[in-house]
Tab-separated table of C-alpha atoms in Angstrom:
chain	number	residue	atom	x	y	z
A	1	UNK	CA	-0.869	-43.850	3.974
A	2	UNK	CA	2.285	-43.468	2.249
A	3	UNK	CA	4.651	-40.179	2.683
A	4	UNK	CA	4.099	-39.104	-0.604
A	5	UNK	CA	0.600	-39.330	-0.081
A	6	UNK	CA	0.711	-37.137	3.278
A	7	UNK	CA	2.154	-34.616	0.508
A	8	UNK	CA	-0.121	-34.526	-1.913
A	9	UNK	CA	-3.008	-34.270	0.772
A	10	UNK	CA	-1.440	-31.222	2.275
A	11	UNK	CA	-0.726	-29.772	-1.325
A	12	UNK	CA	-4.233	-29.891	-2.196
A	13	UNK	CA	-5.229	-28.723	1.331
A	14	UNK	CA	-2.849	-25.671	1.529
A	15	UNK	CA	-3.840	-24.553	-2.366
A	16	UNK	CA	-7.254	-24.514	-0.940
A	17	UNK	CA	-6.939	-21.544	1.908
A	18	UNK	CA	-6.644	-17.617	1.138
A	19	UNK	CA	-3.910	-16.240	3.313
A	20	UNK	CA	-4.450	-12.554	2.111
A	21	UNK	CA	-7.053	-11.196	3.777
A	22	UNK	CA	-5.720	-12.439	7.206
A	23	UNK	CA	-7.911	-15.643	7.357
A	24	UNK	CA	-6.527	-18.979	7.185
A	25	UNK	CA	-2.784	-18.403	9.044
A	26	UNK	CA	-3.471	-21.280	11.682
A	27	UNK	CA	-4.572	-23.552	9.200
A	28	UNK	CA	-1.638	-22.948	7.007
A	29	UNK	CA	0.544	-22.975	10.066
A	30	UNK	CA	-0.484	-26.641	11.091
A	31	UNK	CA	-0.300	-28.017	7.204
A	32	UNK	CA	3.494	-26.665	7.092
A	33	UNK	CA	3.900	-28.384	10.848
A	34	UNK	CA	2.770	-31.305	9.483
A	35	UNK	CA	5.203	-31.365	6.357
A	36	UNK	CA	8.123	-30.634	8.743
A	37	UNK	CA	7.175	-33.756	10.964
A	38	UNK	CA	6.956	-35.774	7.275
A	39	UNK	CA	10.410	-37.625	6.498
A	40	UNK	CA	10.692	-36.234	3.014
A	41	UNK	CA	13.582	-37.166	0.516
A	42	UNK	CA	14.158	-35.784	-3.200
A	43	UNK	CA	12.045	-37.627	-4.969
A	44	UNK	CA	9.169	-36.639	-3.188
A	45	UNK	CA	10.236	-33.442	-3.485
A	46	UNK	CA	10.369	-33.695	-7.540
A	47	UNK	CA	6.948	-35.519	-7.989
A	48	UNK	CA	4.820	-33.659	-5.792
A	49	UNK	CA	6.313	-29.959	-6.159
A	50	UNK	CA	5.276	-29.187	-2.644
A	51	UNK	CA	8.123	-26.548	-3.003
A	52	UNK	CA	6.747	-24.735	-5.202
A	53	UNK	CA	3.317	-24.524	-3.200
A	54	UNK	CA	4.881	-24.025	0.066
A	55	UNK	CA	7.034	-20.696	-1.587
A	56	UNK	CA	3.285	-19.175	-2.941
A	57	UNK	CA	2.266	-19.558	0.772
A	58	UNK	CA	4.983	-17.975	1.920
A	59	UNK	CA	4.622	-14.712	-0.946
A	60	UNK	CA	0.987	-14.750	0.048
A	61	UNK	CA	0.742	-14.704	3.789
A	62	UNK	CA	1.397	-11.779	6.229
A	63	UNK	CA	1.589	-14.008	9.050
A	64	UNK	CA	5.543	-13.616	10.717
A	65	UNK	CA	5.244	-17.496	11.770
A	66	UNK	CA	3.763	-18.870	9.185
A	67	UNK	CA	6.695	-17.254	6.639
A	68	UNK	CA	9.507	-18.110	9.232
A	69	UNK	CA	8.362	-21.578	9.155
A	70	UNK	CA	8.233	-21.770	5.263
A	71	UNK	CA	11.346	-20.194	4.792
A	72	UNK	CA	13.094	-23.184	7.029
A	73	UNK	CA	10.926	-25.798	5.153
A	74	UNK	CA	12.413	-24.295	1.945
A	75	UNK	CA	16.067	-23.836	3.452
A	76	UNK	CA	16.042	-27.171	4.335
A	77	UNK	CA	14.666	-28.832	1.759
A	78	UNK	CA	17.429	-27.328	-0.703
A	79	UNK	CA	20.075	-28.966	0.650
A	80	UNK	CA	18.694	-32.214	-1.449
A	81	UNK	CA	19.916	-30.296	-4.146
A	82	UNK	CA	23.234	-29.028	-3.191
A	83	UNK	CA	23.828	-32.899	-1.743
A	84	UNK	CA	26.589	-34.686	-3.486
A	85	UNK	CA	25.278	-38.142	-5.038
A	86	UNK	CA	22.447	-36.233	-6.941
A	87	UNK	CA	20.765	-36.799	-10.089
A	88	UNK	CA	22.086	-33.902	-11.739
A	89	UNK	CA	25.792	-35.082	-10.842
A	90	UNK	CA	25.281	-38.376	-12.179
A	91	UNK	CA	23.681	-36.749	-15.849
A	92	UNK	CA	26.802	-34.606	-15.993
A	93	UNK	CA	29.132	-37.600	-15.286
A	94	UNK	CA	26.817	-39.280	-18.020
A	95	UNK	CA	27.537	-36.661	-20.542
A	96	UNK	CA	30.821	-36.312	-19.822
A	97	UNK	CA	31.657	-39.827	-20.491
A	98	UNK	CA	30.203	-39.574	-23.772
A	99	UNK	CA	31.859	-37.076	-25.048
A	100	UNK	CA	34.662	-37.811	-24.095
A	101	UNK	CA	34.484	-41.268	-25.976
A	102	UNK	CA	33.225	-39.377	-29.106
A	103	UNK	CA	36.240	-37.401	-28.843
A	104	UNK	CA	38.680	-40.418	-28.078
A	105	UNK	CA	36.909	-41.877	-31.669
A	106	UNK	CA	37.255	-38.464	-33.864
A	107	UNK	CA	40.771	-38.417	-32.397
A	108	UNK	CA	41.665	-41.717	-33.211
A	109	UNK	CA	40.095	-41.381	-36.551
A	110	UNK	CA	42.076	-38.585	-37.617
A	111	UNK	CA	45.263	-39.595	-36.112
A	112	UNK	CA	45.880	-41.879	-38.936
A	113	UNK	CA	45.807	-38.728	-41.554
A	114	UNK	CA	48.203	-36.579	-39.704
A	115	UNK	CA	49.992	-37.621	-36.267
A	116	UNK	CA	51.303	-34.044	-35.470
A	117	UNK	CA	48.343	-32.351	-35.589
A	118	UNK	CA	46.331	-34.743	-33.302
A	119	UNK	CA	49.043	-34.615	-30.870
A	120	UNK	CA	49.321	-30.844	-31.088
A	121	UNK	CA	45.358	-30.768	-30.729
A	122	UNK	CA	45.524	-33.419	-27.750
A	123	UNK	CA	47.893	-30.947	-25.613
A	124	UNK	CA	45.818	-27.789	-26.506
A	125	UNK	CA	42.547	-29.884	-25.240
A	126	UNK	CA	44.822	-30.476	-21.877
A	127	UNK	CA	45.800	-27.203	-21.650
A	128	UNK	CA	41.650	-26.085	-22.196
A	129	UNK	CA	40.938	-28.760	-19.315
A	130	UNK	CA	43.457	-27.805	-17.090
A	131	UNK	CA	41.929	-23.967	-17.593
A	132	UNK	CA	38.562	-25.127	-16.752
A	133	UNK	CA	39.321	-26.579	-13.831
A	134	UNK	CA	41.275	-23.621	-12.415
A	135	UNK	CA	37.386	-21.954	-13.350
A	136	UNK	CA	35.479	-24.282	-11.470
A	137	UNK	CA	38.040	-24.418	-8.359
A	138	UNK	CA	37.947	-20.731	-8.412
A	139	UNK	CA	33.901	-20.548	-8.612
A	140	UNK	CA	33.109	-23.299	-5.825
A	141	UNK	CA	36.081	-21.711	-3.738
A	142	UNK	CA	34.367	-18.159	-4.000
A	143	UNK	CA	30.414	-19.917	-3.839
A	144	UNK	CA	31.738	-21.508	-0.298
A	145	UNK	CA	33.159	-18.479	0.539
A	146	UNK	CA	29.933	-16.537	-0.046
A	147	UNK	CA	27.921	-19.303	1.965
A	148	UNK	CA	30.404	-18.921	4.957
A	149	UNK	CA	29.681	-14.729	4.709
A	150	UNK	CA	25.702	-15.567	4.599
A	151	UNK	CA	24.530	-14.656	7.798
A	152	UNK	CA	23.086	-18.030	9.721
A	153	UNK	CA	19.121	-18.134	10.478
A	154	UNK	CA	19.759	-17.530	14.096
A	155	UNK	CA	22.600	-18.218	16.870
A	156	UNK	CA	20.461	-20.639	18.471
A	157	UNK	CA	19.774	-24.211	16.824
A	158	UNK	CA	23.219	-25.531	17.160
A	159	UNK	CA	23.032	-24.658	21.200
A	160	UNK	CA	20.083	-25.458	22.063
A	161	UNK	CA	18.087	-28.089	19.276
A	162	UNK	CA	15.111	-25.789	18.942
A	163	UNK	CA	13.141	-26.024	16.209
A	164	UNK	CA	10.714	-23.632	16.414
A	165	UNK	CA	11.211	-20.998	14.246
A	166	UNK	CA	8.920	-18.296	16.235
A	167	UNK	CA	10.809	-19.053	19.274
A	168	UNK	CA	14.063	-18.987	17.586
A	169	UNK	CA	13.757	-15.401	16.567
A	170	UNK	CA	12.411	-14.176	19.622
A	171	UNK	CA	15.801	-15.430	21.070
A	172	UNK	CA	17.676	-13.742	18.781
A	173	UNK	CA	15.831	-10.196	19.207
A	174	UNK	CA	16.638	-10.568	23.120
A	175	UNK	CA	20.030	-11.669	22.742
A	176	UNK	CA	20.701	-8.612	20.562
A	177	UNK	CA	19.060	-6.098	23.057
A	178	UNK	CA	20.956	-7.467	25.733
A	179	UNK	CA	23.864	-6.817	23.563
A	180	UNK	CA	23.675	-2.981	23.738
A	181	UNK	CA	25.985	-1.648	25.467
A	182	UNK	CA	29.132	-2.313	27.505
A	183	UNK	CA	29.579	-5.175	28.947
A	184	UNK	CA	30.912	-5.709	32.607
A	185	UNK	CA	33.867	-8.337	33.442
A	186	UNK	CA	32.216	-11.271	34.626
A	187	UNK	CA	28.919	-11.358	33.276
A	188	UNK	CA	26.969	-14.205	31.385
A	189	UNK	CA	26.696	-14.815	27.942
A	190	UNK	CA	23.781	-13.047	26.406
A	191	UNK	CA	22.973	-15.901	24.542
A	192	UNK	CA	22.037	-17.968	27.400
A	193	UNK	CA	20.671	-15.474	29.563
A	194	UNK	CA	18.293	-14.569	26.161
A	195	UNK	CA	17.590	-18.202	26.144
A	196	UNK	CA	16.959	-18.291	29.917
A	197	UNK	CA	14.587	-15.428	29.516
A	198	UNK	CA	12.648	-16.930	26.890
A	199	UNK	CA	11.705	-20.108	28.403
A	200	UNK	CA	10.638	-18.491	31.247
A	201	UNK	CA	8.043	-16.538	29.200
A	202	UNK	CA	6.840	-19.321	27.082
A	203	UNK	CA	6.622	-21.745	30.100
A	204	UNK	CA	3.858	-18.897	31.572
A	205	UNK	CA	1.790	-18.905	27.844
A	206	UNK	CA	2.771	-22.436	26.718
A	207	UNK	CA	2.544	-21.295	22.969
A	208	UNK	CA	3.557	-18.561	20.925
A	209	UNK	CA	0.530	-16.698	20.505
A	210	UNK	CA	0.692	-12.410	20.019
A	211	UNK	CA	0.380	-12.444	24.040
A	212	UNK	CA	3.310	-14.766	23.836
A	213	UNK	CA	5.091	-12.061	20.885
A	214	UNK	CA	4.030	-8.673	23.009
A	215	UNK	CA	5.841	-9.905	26.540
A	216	UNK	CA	8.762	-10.122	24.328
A	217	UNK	CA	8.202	-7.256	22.536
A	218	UNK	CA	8.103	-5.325	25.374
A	219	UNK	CA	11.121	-6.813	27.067
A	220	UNK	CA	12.974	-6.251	24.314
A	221	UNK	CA	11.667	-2.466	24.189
A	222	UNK	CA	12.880	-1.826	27.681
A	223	UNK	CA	16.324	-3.927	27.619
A	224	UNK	CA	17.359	-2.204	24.421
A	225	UNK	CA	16.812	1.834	25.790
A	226	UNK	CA	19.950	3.476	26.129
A	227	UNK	CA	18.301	5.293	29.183
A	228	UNK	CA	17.390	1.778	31.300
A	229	UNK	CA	20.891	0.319	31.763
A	230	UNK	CA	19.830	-0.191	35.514
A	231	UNK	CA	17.130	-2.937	34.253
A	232	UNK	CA	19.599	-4.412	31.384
A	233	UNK	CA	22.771	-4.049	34.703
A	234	UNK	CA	20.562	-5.944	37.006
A	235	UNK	CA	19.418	-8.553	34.821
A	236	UNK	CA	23.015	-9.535	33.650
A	237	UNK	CA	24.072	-9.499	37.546
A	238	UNK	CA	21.846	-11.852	38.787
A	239	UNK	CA	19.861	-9.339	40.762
A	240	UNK	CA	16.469	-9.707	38.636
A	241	UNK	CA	15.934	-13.696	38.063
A	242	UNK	CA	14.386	-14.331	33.933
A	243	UNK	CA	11.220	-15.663	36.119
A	244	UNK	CA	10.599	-12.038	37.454
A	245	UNK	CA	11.903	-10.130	34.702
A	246	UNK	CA	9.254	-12.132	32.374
A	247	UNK	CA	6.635	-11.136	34.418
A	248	UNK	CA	7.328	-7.686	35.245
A	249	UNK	CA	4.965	-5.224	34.181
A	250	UNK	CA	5.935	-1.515	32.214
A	251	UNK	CA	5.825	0.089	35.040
A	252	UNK	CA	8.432	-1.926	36.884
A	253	UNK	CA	11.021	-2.085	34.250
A	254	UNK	CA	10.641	1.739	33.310
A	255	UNK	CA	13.462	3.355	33.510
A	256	UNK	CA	14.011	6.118	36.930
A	257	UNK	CA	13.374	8.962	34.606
A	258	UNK	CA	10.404	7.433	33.656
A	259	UNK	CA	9.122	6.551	36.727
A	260	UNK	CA	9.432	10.396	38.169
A	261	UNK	CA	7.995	11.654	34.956
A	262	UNK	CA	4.735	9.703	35.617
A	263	UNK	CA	4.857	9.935	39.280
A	264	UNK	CA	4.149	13.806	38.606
A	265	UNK	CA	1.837	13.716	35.881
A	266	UNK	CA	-0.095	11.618	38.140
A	267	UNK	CA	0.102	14.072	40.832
A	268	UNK	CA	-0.144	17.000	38.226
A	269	UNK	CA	-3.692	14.684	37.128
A	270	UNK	CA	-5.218	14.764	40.897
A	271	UNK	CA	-4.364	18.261	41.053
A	272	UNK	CA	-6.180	18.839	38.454
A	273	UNK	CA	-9.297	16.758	39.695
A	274	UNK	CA	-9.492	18.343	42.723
A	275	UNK	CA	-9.664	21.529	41.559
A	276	UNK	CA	-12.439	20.852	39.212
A	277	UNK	CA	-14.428	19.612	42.414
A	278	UNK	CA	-17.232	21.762	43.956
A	279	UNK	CA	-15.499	23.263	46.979
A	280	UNK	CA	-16.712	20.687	49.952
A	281	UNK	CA	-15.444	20.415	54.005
A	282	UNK	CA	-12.140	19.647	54.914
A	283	UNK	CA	-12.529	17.021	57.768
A	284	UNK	CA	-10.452	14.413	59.623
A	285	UNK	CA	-13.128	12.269	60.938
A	286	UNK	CA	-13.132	10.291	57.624
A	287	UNK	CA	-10.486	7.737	56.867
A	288	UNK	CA	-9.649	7.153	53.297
A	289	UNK	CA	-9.753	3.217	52.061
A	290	UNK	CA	-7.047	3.354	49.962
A	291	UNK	CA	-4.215	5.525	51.790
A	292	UNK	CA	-5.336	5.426	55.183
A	293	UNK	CA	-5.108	9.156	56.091
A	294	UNK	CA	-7.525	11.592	57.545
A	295	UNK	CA	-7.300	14.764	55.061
A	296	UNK	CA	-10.903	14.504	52.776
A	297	UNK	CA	-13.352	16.667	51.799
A	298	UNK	CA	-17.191	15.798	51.314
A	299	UNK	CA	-20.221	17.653	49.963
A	300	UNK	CA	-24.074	16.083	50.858
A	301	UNK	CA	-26.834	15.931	48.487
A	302	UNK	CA	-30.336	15.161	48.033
A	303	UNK	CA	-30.168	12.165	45.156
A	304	UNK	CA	-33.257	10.453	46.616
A	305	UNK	CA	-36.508	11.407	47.223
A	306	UNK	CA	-36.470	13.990	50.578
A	307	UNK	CA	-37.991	11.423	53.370
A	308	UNK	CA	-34.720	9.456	52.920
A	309	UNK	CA	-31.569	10.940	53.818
A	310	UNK	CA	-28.816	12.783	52.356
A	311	UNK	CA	-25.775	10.826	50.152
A	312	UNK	CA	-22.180	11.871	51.230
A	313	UNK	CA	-19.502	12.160	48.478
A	314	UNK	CA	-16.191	12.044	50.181
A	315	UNK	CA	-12.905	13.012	48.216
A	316	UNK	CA	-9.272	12.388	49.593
A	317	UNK	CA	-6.995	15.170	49.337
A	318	UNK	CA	-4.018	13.133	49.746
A	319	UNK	CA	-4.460	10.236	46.936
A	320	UNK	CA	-7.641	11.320	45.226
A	321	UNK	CA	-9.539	8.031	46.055
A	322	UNK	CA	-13.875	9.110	45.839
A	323	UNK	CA	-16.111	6.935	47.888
A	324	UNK	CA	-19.847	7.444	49.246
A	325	UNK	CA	-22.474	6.518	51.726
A	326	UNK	CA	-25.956	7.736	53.364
């Protein structure tokens, strides 16, 4: 099957799914895959109109990937246009060759009636393509100006040949929180140590599914807080590899203020539970399970019928941990 033919069958395909009401992101995902793994020139581009269809997906859908992924298709794809060599260069060139003999013959024509005039009008028509020129300088200098102000997709593809546009933005968004902030003399560049990061997440999911886009999320969340410089210090040191620093969980990478604000609502919380308890007996014969310290409380009750004997409910005082026996 010809390339062209791969195109149509994906146009018809992708034309097909709803991407509105959330269904059909994966498939459209894997058709626009498939067209970026497709060796597709300009004239492919003008017969099928593939363009056209992959910009309606790319209105339509929701889905982050699936419109980063179109909007590379399409960036790429327009650089057939703006490529010198085109079709529309060679129609100008056409049409300027013809006028410009249909002007030679008026000229000539008309020369023979009055030689001052034609040589009058000859240097005014010199003097109106010398003008336009200046024009068109001025507009392509000021168009390449404009494309050199653009802001680039991401810092990434030229370093490191990745493709993926999920990935590639996920970079970007850690490179930028490790950005905040002053930097100390001799640390890394947080582009690689972004890139670094990343690969260590993705080599733990292997894709870049919304497990995949919370771990960043969240590392991004807790490298970007003004209050957390410690985890964002450490990280940029050396003294928290990207292999433990992808795997870390909230409570690790809190901040300290954050850790001694939960560290008392949880003792504030067992507080609380204990005294909601029915007063029981302080004893030190039992040993809690959990913190291994001999300060509980237990009440007995009947739960069972009365020839079988009683169930103990033991509380510790120190950690809270409940446990029971007969």
């Amino acid at each position: 099957m010809s390339v062209e033919e791969e195109v149509f069958k994906i146009q018809k395909k992708m034309s097909k799914i709803t991407t509105n009401d959330g269904t059909g992101q994966e498939q459209a995902l894997d058709l626009l895959k498939a067209l970026q793994s497709l060796n597709i020139n300009l004239e492919i581009l003008t017969k099928t109109r593939i363009g056209m269809t992959v910009n309606e997906l790319r209105k339509s859908s929701k889905d982050e990937e699936v419109i980063a992924l179109a909007k590379t298709l399409i960036k790429n794809w327009k650089r057939f246009l703006a490529a010198p060599g085109s079709t529309a260069g060679k129609d100008s060139s056409k049409t300027g060759s013809d006028s410009k003999s249909s002007s030679a013959s008026k000229s000539s024509s008309s020369s023979s009636k009055d030689k001052e005039k034609s040589s009058s009008n000859n240097s005014s028509s010199k003097d109106k393509d010398k003008k336009d020129e200046k024009k068109t300088s001025s507009s392509s200098s000021s168009s390449s100006t404009k494309d050199e102000r653009r802001p680039t997709q991401t810092s990434f593809p030229a370093s490191s040949g990745m493709t993926d546009a999920v990935r590639l933005k996920c970079r970007e968004m850690l490179c930028n929180a490790l950005k905040v902030g002053e930097a100390m003399e001799g640390w890394p560049e947080p582009e690689e140590m972004a890139i670094e990061l990343e690969e260590a997440i993705y080599a733990e999911f292997r894709n870049t599914d919304m497990k995949y886009k919370n771990r960043i999320r969240s590392r991004v969340a807790n490298l970007k807080d003004p209050k957390n410089r410690t985890l964002r210090g450490n990280y940029m040191c050396g003294a928290i590899t990207a292999q433990q620093l992808a795997k870390m969980t909230p409570e690790e990478m809190a901040s300290d203020e954050m850790k001694k604000l939960r560290e008392k609502f949880v003792k504030e919380a067992i507080n609380d539970a204990q005294l909601a308890t029915v007063q029981g007996t302080k004893t030190d014969l039992l040993k809690c399970g959990k913190c291994k310290k001999r300060n509980c409380t237990y009440n007995q009750l009947q739960t069972r019928s009365s020839d079988e004997p009683m169930t103990t409910f033991v509380m510790c005082n120190e950690c809270g941990n409940r446990w029971k026996f007969c």
